Short mmCIF file of C-alpha atoms in Angstrom, two decimals:
data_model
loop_
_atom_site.label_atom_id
_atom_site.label_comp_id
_atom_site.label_asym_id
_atom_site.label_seq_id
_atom_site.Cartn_x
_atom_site.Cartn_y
_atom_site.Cartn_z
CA UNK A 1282 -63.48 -142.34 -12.92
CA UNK A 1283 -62.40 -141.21 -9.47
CA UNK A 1284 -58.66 -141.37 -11.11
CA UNK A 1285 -59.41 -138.88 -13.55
CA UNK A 1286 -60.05 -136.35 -10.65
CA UNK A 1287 -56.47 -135.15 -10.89
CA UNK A 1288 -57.60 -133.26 -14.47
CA UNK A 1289 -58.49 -130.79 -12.20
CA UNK A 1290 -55.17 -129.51 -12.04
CA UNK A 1291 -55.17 -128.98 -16.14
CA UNK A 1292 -57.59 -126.10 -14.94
CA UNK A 1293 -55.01 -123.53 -13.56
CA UNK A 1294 -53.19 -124.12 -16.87
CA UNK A 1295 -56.13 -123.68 -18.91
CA UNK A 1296 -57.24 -120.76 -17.20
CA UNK A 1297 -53.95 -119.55 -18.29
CA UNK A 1298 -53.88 -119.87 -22.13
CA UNK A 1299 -57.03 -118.64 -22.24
CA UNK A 1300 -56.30 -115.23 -20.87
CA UNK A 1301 -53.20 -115.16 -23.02
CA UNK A 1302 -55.59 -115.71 -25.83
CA UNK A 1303 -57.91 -113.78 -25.04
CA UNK A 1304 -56.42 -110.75 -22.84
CA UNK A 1305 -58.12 -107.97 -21.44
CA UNK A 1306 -59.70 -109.16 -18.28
CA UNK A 1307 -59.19 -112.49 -19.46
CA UNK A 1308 -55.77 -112.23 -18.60
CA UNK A 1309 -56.49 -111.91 -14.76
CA UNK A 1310 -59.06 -114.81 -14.86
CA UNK A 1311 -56.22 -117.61 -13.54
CA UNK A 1312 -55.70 -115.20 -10.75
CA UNK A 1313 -59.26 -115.19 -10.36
CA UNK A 1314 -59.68 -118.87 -10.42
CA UNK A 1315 -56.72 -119.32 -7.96
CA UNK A 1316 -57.39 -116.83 -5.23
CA UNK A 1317 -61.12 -116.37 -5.62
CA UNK A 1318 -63.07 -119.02 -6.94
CA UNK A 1319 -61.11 -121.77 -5.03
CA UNK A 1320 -61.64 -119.86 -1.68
CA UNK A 1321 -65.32 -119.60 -1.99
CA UNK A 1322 -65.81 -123.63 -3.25
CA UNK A 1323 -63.42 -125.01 -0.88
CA UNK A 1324 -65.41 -124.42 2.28
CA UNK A 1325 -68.38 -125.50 0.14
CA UNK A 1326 -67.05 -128.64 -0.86
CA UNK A 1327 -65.31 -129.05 2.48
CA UNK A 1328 -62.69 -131.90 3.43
CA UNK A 1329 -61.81 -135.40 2.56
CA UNK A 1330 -60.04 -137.34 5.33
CA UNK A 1331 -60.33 -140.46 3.76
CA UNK A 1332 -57.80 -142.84 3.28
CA UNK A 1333 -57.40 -145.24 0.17
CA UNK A 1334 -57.39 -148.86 1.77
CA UNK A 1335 -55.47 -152.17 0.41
CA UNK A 1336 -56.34 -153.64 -2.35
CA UNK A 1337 -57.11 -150.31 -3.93
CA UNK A 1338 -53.68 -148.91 -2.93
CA UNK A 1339 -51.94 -151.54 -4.81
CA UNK A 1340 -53.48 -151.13 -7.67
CA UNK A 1341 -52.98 -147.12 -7.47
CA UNK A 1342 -49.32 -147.60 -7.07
CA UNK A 1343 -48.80 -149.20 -10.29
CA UNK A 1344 -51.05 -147.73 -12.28
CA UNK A 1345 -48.95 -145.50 -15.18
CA UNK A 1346 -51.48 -142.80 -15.71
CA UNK A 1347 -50.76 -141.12 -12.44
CA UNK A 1348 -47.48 -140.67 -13.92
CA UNK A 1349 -48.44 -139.74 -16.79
CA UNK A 1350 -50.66 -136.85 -14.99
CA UNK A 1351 -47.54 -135.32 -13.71
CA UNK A 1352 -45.27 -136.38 -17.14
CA UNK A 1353 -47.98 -133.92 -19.36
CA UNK A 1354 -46.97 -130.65 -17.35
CA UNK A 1355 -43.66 -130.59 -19.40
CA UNK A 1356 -45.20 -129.72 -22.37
CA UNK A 1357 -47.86 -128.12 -20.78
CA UNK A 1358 -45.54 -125.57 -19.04
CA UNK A 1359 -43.58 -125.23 -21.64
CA UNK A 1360 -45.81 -124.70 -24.41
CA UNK A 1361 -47.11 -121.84 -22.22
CA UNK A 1362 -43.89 -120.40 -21.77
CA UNK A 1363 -43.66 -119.85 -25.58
CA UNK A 1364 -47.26 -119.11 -25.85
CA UNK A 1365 -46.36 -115.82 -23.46
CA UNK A 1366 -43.49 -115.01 -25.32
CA UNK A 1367 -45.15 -115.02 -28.65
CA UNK A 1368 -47.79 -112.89 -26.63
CA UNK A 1369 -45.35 -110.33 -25.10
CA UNK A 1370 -43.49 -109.49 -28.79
CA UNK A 1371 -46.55 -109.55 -30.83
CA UNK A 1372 -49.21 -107.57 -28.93
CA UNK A 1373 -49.01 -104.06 -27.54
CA UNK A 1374 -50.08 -105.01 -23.92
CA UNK A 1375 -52.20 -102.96 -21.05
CA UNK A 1376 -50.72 -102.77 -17.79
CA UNK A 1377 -53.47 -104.87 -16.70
CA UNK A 1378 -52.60 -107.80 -19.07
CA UNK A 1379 -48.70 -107.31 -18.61
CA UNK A 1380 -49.53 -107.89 -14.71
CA UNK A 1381 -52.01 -110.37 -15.26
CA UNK A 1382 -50.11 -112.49 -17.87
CA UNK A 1383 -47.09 -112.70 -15.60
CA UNK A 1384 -48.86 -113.76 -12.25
CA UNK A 1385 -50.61 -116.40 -14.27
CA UNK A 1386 -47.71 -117.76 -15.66
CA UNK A 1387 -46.06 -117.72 -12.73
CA UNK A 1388 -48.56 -119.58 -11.00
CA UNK A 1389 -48.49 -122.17 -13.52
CA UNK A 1390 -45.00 -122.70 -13.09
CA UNK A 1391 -45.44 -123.01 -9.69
CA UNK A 1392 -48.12 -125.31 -9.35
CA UNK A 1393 -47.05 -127.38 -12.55
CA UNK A 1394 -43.48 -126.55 -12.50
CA UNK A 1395 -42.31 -126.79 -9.41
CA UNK A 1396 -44.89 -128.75 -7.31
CA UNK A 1397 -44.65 -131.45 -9.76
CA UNK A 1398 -41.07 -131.41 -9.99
CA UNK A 1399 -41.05 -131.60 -6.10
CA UNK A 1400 -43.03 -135.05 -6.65
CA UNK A 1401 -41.03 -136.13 -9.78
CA UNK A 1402 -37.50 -135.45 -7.78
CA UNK A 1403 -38.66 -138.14 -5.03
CA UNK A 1404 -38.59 -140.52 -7.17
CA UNK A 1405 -36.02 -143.26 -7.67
CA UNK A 1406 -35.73 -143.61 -11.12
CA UNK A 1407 -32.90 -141.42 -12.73
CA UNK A 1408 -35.36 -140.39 -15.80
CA UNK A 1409 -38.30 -138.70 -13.37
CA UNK A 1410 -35.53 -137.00 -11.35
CA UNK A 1411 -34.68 -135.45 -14.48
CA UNK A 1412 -38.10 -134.59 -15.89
CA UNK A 1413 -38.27 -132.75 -12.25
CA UNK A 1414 -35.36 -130.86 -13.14
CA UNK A 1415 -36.30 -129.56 -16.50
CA UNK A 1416 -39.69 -128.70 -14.62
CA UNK A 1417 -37.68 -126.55 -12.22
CA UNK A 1418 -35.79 -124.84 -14.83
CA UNK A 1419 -38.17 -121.92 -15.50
CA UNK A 1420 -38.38 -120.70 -12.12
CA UNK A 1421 -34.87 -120.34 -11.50
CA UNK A 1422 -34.92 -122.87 -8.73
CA UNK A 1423 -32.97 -125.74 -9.77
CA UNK A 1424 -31.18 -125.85 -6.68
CA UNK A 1425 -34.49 -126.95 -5.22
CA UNK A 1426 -33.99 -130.24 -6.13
CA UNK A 1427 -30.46 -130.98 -3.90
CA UNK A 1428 -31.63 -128.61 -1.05
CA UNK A 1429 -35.33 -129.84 -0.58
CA UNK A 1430 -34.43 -133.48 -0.79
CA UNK A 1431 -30.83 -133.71 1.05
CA UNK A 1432 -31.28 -130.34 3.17
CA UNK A 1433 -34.94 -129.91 3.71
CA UNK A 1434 -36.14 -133.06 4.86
CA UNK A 1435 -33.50 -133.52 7.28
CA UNK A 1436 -33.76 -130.21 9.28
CA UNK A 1437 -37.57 -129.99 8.52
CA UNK A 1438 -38.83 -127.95 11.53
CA UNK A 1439 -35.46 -127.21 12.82
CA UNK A 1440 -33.72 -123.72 12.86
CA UNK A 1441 -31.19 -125.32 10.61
CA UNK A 1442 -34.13 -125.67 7.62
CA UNK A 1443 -33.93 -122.48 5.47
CA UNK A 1444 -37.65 -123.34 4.64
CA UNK A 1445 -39.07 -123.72 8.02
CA UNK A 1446 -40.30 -120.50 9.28
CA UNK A 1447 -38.89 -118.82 12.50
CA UNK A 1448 -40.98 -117.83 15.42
CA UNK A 1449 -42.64 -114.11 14.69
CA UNK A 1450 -41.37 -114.00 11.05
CA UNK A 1451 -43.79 -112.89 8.62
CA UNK A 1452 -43.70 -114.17 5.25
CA UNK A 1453 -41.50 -110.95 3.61
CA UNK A 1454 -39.08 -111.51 5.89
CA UNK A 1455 -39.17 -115.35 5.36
CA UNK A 1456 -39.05 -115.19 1.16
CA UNK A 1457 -35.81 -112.93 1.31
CA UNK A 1458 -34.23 -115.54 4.26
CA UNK A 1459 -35.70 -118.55 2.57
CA UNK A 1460 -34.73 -117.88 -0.71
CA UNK A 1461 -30.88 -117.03 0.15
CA UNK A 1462 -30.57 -119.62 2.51
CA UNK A 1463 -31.66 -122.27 0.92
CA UNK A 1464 -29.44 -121.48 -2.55
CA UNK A 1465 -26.04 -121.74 -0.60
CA UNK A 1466 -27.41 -124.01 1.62
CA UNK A 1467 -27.55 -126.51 -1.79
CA UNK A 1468 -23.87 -125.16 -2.87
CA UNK A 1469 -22.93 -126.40 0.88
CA UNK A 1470 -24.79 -129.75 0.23
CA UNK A 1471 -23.52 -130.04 -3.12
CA UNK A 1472 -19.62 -129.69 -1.71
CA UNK A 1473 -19.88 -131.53 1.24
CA UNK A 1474 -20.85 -134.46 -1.39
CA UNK A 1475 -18.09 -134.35 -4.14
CA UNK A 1476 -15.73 -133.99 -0.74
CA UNK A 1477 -17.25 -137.28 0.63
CA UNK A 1478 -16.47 -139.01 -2.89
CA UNK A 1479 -13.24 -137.35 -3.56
CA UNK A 1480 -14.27 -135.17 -6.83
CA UNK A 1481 -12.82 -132.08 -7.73
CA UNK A 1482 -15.55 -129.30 -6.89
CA UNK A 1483 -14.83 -127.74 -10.30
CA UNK A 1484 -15.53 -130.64 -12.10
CA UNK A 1485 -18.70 -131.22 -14.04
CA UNK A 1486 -20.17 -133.83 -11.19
CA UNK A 1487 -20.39 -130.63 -9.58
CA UNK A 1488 -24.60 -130.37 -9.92
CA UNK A 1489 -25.06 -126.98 -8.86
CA UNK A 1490 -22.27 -125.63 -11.42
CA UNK A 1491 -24.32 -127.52 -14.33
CA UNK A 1492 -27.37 -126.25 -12.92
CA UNK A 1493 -25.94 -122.80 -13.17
CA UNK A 1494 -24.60 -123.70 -16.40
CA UNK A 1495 -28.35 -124.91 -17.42
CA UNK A 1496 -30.15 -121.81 -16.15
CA UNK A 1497 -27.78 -119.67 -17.79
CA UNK A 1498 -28.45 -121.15 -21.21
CA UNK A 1499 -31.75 -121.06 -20.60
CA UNK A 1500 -31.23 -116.91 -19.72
CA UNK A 1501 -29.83 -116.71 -23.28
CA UNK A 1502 -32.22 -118.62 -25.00
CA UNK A 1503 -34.94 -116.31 -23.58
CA UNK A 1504 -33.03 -113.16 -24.18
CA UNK A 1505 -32.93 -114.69 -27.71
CA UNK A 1506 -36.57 -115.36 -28.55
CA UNK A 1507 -38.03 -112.46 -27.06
CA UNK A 1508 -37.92 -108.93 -28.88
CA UNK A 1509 -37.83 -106.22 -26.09
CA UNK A 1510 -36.40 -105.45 -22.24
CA UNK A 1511 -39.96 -105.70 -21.19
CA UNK A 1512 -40.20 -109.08 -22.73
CA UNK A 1513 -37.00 -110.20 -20.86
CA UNK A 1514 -38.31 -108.84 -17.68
CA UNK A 1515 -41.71 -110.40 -18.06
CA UNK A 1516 -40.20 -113.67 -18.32
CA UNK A 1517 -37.57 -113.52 -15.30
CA UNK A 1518 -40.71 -112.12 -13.38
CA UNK A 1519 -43.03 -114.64 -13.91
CA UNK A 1520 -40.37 -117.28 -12.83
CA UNK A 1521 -39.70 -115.54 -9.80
CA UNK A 1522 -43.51 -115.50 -9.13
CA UNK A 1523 -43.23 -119.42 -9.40
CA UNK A 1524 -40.93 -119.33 -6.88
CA UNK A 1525 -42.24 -116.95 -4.59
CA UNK A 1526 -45.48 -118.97 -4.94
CA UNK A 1527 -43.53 -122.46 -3.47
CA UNK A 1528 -41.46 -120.39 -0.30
CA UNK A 1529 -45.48 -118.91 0.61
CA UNK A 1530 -46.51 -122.87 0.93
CA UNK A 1531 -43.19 -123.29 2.65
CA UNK A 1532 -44.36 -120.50 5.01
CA UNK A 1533 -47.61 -121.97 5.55
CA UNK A 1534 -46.78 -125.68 5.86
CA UNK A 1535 -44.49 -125.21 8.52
CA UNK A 1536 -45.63 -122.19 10.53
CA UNK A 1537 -43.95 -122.52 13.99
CA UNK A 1538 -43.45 -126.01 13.61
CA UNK A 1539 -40.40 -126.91 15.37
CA UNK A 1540 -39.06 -130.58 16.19
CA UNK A 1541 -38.04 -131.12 19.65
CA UNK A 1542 -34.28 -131.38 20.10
CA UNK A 1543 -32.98 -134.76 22.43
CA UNK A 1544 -30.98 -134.57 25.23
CA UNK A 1545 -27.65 -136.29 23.08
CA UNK A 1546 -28.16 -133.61 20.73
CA UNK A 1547 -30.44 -134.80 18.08
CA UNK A 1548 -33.57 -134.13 17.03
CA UNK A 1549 -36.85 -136.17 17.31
CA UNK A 1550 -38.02 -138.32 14.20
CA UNK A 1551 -39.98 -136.20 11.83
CA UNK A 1552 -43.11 -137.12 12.45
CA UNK A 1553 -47.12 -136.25 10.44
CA UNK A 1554 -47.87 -133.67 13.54
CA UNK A 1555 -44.86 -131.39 12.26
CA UNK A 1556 -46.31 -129.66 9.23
CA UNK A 1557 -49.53 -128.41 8.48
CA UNK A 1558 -52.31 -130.11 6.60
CA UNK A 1559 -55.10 -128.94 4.13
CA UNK A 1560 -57.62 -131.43 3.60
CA UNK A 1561 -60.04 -129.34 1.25
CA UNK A 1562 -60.41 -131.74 -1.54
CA UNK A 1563 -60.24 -128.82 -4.41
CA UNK A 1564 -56.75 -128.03 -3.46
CA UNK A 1565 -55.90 -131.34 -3.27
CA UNK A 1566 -56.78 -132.09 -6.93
CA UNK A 1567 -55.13 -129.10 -8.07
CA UNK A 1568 -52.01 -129.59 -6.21
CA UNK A 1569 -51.56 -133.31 -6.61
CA UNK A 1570 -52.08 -133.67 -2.99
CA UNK A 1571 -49.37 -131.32 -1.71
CA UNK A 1572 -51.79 -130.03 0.95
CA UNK A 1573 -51.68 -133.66 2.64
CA UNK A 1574 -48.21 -132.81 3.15
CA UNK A 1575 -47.77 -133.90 7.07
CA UNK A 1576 -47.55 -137.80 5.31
CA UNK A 1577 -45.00 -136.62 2.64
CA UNK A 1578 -42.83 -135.62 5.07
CA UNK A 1579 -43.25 -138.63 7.41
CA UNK A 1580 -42.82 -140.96 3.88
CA UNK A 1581 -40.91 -138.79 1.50
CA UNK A 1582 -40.53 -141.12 -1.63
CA UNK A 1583 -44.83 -141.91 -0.78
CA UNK A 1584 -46.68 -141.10 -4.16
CA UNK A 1585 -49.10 -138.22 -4.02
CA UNK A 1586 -51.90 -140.65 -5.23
CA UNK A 1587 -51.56 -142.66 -1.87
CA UNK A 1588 -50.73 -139.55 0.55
CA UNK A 1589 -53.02 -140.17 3.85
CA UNK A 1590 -54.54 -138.57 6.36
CA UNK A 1591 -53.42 -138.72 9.46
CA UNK A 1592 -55.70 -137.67 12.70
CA UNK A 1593 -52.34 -136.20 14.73
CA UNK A 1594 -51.32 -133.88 11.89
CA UNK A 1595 -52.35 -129.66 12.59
CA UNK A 1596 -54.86 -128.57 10.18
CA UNK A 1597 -54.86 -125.51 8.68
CA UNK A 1598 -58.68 -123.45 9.13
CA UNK A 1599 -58.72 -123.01 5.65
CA UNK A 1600 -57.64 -124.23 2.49
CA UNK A 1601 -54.05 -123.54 0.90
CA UNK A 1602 -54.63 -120.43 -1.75
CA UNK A 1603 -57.23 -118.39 1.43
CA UNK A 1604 -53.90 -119.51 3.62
CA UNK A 1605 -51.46 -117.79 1.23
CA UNK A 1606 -53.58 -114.87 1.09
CA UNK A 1607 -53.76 -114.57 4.77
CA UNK A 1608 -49.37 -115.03 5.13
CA UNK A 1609 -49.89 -111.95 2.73
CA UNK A 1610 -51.17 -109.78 5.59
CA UNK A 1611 -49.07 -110.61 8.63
CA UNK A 1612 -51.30 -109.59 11.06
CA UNK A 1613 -54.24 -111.02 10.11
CA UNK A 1614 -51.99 -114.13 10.09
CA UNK A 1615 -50.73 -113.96 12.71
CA UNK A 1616 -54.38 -113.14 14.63
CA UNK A 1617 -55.91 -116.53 13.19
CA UNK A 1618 -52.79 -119.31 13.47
CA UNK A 1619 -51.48 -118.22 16.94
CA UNK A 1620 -53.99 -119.71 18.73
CA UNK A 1621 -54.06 -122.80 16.70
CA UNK A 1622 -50.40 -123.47 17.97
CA UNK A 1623 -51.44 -125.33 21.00
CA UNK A 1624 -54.01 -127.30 19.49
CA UNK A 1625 -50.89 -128.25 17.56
#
């Protein structure tokens, strides 16, 4: 039964068809979920730093339905993608439920787009690395999946990681940086690889030209099935509130963590004490362990259902959705996680 925990991250999904069902105030209740409810039960709930011991880890690694947890948000996301298209051309909407139905989609595809891509692109085999890339397709951020895996975890902490945030940067600053950066950062990875292999660059091996390609299509499909401006706008919105959702955990994760660079010019091993942890067990649940993210980073390919705890890894005071809230007002920010630095 323990397994099953990880339905608790159908919720922020569910909490999202049933405002686009229901609308009116419904439509702000994932919002509500997200950012309110989850703040309040975390604390109440509190942490989990225990760690699942052999044989039980084992037996976790090879069991298929923790694949299967992540393989269900395809549909899931999108079959709510067409559900809030159908919504936007056949209702007259409030502001209200215009703004509420595109921060709750968004959020889905951030949490079940693009965090479970991020999990489904570290793996090896060819077929989950491409169910992470239809996953990422919706928020615009295919790119993600060269830059975060060949860029990302090798300057993580480092000025030279677009994601890593700089020391006094608050998190406006760092979305417009981040998200920049990190695109040509993945053209630069992307050519620096067909070089090393001898391809043409304009050549269909060329990744980030099919992605383009891909998102493009996708663009047109959109512009296709939806019956307005608004529509169209709704859509690209609520994809670029998916993405703005994954550089805010970026923000938080690595707040003025910075790897210490060696005398011959390299830096340190990444190691668990260079990105910050959540333990609260609600977010963990919901984000298929994301917030244990100090051990994903010290074992990349590591399976969320086996992520650990580890004692030397900072911890943030509270629980990843309060934290992104916080990042939203820079000083307050600023006021509670500077002087958790040197406990770090």
């Amino acid at each position: 039964m323990k397994d099953l925990k990880y339905l608790g991250a159908y919720l922020v999904p569910a909490f999202c068809v049933s405002g686009l069902l229901l609308g009116g105030w419904a439509s702000i209740s994932t919002i509500v979920f997200v950012f309110v409810f989850v703040p309040i039960i975390e604390p109440l709930l509190g942490r989990s730093e225990h760690n699942m011991v052999e044989p039980n880890r084992t037996v976790a690694l090879n069991k298929k339905l923790f694949d299967w947890l992540l393989y269900l948000n395809i549909p899931i996301v999108y079959g709510i993608l067409l559900l809030f298209i159908w919504v936007l051309n056949q209702q007259s909407l409030s502001n209200l439920e215009y703004t509420g139905h595109i921060i709750s989609v968004g959020l889905v595809l951030g949490a079940c787009g693009i965090n479970v891509g991020h999990e489904l692109g570290h793996r090896q085999k060819k077929s989950e690395q491409t169910l992470a890339k239809i996953l990422l397709i919706p928020s615009w951020y295919m790119h993600f999946f060269i830059e975060h895996n060949r860029g990302h975890h090798k300057n993580i902490a480092t000025d030279l990681d677009p994601a890593s945030a700089k020391k006094g940067e608050n998190v406006y600053a760092f979305w417009l940086r981040s998200v920049y950066s990190s695109y040509l950062s993945a053209w630069r990875l992307e050519r620096k690889r067909l070089k090393r292999m001898d391809i043409p660059f304009l050549s269909m091996e060329n990744e980030m030209l099919v992605f383009s390609l891909i998102q493009l299509l996708y663009f047109s499909l959109i512009s296709f099935l939806v019956n307005s401006w608004w529509s169209l706008f709704a859509v690209v919105l609520a994809g670029i509130v998916g993405f703005l959702l994954l550089e805010t955990i970026n923000y938080i994760e690595l707040f003025k963590m910075r790897r210490k660079l060696l005398p011959y010019g390299r830096y340190e091993r990444v190691h668990s004490k260079h990105s910050w942890n959540a333990d609260y067990q609600v977010g963990r649940i919901l984000l298929y362990e994301l917030t244990r993210h100090s051990d994903h980073h010290f074992i990349a390919t590591k399976k969320y259902q086996v992520l650990d705890h580890h004692d030397q890894a900072p911890e943030l005071p509270v629980g990843y959705p309060t934290s992104m809230l916080m990042a939203l007002v820079p000083p307050l920010w600023f006021r509670v996680m500077d002087k958790r630095i040197p406990e770090a």
